[in-house]
Coordinates of C-alpha atoms in Angstrom, one line a residue:
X260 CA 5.4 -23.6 7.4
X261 CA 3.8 -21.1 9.6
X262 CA 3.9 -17.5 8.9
X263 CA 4.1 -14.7 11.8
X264 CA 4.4 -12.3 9.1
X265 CA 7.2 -10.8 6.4
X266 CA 10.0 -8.8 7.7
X267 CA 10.9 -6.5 5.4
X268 CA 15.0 -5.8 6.0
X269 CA 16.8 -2.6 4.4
X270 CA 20.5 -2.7 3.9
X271 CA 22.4 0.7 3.8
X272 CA 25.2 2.7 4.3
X273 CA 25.4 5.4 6.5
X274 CA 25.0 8.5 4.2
X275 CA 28.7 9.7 4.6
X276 CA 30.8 11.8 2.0
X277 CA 33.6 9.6 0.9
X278 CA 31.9 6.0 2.1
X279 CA 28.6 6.2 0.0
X280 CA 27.9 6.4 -3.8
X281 CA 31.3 6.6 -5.0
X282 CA 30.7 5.9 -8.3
X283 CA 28.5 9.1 -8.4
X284 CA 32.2 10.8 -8.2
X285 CA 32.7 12.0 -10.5
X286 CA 31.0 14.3 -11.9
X287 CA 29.3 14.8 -8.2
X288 CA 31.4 15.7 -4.9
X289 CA 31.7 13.2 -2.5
X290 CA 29.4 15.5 -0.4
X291 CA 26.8 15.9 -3.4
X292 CA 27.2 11.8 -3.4
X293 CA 26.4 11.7 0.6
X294 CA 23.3 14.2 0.0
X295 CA 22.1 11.9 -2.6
X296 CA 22.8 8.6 -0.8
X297 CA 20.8 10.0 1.9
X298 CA 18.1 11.3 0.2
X299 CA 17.5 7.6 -1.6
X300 CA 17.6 6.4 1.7
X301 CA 15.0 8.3 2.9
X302 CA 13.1 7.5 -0.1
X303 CA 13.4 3.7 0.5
X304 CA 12.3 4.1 4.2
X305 CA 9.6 6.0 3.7
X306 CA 8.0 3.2 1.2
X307 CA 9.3 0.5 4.0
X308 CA 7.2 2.0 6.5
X309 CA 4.0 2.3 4.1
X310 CA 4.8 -1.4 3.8
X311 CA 2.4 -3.9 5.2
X312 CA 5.6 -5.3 6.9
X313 CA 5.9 -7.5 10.0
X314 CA 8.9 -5.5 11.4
X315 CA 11.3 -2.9 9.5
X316 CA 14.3 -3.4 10.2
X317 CA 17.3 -1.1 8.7
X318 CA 20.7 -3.2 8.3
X319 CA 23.2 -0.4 9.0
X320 CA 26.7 -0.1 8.1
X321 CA 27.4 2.6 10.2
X322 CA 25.6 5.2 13.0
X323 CA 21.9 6.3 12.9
X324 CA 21.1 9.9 12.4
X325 CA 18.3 12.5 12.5
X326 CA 17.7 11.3 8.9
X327 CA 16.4 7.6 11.0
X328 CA 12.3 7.8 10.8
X329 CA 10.5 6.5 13.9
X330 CA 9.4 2.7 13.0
X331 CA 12.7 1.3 11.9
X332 CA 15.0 -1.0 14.0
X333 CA 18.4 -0.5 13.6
X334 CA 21.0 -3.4 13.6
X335 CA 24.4 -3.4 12.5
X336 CA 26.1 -5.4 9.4
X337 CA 28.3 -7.6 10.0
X338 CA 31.7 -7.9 8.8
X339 CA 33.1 -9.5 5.9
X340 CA 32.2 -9.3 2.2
X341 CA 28.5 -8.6 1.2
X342 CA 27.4 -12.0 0.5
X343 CA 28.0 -12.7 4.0
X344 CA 26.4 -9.2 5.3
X345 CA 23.3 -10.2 3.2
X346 CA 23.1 -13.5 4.9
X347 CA 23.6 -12.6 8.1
X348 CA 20.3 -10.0 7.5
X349 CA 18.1 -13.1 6.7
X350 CA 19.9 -14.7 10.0
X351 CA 18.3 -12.6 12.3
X352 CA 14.5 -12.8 11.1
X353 CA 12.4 -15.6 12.1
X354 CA 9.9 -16.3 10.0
X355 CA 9.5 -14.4 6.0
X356 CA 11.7 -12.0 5.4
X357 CA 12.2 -9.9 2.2
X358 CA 15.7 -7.6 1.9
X359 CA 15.7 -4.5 -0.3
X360 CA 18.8 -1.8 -0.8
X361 CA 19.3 1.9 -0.3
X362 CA 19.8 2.1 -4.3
X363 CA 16.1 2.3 -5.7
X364 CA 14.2 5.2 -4.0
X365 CA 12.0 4.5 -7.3
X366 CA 10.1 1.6 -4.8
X367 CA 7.2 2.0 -3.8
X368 CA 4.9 0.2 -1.5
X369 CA 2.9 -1.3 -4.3
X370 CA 6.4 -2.5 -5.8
X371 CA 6.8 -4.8 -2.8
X372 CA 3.2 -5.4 -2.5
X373 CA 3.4 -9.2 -4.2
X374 CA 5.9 -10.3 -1.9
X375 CA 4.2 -8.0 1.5
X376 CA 0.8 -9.9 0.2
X377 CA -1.1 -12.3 3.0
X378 CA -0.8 -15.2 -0.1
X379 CA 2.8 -14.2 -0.9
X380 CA 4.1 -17.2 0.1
X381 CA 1.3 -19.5 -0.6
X382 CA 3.1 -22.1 -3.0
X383 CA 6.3 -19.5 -3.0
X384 CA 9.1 -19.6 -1.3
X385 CA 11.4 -17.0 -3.0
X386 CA 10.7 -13.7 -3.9
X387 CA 13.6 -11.9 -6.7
X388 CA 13.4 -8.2 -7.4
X389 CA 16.1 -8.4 -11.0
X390 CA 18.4 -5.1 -11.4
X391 CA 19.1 -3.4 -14.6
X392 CA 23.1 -3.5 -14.2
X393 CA 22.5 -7.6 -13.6
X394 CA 21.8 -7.5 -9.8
X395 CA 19.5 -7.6 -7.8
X396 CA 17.3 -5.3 -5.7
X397 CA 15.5 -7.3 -3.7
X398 CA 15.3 -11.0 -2.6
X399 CA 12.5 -12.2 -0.7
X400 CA 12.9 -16.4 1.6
X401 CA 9.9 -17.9 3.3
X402 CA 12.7 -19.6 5.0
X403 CA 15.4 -17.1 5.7
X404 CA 18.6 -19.6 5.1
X405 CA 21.7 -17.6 5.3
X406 CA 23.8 -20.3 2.9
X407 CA 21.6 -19.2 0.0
X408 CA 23.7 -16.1 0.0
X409 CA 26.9 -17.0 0.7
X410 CA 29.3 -17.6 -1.8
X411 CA 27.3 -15.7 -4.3
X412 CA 29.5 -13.3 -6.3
X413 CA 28.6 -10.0 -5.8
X414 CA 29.1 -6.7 -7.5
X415 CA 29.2 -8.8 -10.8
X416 CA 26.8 -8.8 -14.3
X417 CA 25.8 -11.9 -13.5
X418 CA 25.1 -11.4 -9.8
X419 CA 21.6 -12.1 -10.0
X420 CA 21.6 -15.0 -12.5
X421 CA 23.8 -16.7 -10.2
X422 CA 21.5 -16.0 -7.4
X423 CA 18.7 -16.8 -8.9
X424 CA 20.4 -20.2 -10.1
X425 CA 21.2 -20.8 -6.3
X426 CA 17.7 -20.4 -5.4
X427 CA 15.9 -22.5 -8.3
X428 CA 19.1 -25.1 -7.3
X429 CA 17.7 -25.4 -3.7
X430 CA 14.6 -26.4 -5.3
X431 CA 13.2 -23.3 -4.0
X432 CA 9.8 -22.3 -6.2
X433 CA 10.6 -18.1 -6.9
X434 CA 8.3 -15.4 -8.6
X435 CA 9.8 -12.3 -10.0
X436 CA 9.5 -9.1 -8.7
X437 CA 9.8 -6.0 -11.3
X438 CA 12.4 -5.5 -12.7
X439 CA 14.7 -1.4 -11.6
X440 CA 17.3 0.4 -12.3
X441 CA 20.1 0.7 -9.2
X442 CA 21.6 4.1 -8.6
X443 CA 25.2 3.8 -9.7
X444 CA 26.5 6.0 -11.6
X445 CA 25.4 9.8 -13.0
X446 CA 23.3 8.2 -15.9
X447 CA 21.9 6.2 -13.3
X448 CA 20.9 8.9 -11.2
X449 CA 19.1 10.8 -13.9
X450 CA 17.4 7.8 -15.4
X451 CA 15.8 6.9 -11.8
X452 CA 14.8 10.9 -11.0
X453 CA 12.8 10.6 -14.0
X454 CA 11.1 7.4 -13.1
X455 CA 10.0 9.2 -9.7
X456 CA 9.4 13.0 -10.4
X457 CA 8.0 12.9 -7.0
X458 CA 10.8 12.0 -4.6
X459 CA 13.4 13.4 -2.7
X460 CA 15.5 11.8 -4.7
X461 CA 14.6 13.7 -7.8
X462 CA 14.2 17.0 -5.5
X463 CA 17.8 16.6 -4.6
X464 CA 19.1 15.9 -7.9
X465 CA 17.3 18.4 -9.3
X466 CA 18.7 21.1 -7.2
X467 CA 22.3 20.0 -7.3
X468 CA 22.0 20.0 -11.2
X469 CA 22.7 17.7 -13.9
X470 CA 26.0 15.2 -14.7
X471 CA 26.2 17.3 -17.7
X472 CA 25.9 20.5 -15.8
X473 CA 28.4 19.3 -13.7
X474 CA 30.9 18.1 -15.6
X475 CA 30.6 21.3 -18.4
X476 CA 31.9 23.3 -15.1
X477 CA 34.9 20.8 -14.6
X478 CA 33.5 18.0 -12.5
X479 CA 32.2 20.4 -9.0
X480 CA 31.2 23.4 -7.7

């Protein structure tokens, strides 16, 4: 196979109130949700373009704003459910290719180091980044083949096992990326601020308050 170098693909939401981090609502606002949402995804760019990284390319569900770094490529997703927006990501890359979300602004471009390395694919050809909630939160092909994802069930406990299983059932040969926590829900939120005091992740959090805080005043301010 010959390598022109790993694209390293991002697939997010336009930060709106209402279409992002739902699940953060309660005991957040949908706009608190949408200031969050946006402040991971500025987290997760800023470590993309850190990255040793071919191209960066933002998959975007949505319109790009004045929150959009310099550096990033914009394409749209596709339509359809998000095993088919997934592989139609890995359809446009020639050449290595790893996808991350907007849901760990933990990452860090030593995180995706392994799978950004110049020997990353040497006797590789998947990389799998495991989530705590039974996900995934990243997924790395030498060979970018969109059927890998399709048909996958998504949004599930057993999301990643069963891509994983569809990798290893290609025959593929996969190393493990570590293994984080996705930003879901309030818990969620809190547990990942902690894990990166440093962020503006954490900085927004912080300043919006706690779940608890929240909810003690009856769910918003």
């Amino acid at each position: 196979m010959t390598t022109y170098g790993t694209t390293l693909l991002v697939i997010a939401k336009e930060p709106l109130p209402g279409r992002v981090k739902t699940r953060l609502t309660p005991p957040y606002t949908p706009e608190e949700a949408a200031e969050l949402a946006a402040a991971s995804l500025a987290d997760t760019l800023r470590a993309v373009l850190a990255a040793p990284a071919h191209r960066r390319v933002l998959v975007l569900a949505g319109q790009p704003g004045p929150w959009l770094p310099a550096g990033i490529e914009v394409v749209p997703q596709c339509a359809g459910g998000l095993d088919e927006r997934l592989a139609a990501a890995f359809a446009c890359c020639s050449g290595p290719a790893l996808l991350i979300g907007m849901d760990t602004p933990q990452v860090t471009p030593g995180l995706l180091a392994p799978a950004l390395d110049p020997d990353a694919w040497r006797d590789c050809d998947a990389w799998f980044g495991p989530a705590v909630d039974g996900g995934f939160w990243a997924l790395g092909l030498a060979e970018p083949d969109p059927e890998l994802l399709r048909g996958v069930p998504m949004s599930r406990p057993d999301t990643g096992a069963q891509q994983r299983a569809r990798l290893t059932g290609a025959g593929l040969r996969v190393r493990d990326l570590p293994l984080l926590r996705d930003v879901d829900t309030a818990d969620d939120a809190g547990k990942v601020a902690e894990a990166a005091p440093g962020s503006r992740f954490a900085a927004t959090l912080a300043r919006l308050g706690t779940a608890a805080g929240h909810a003690g005043r009856g769910g918003g301010r």
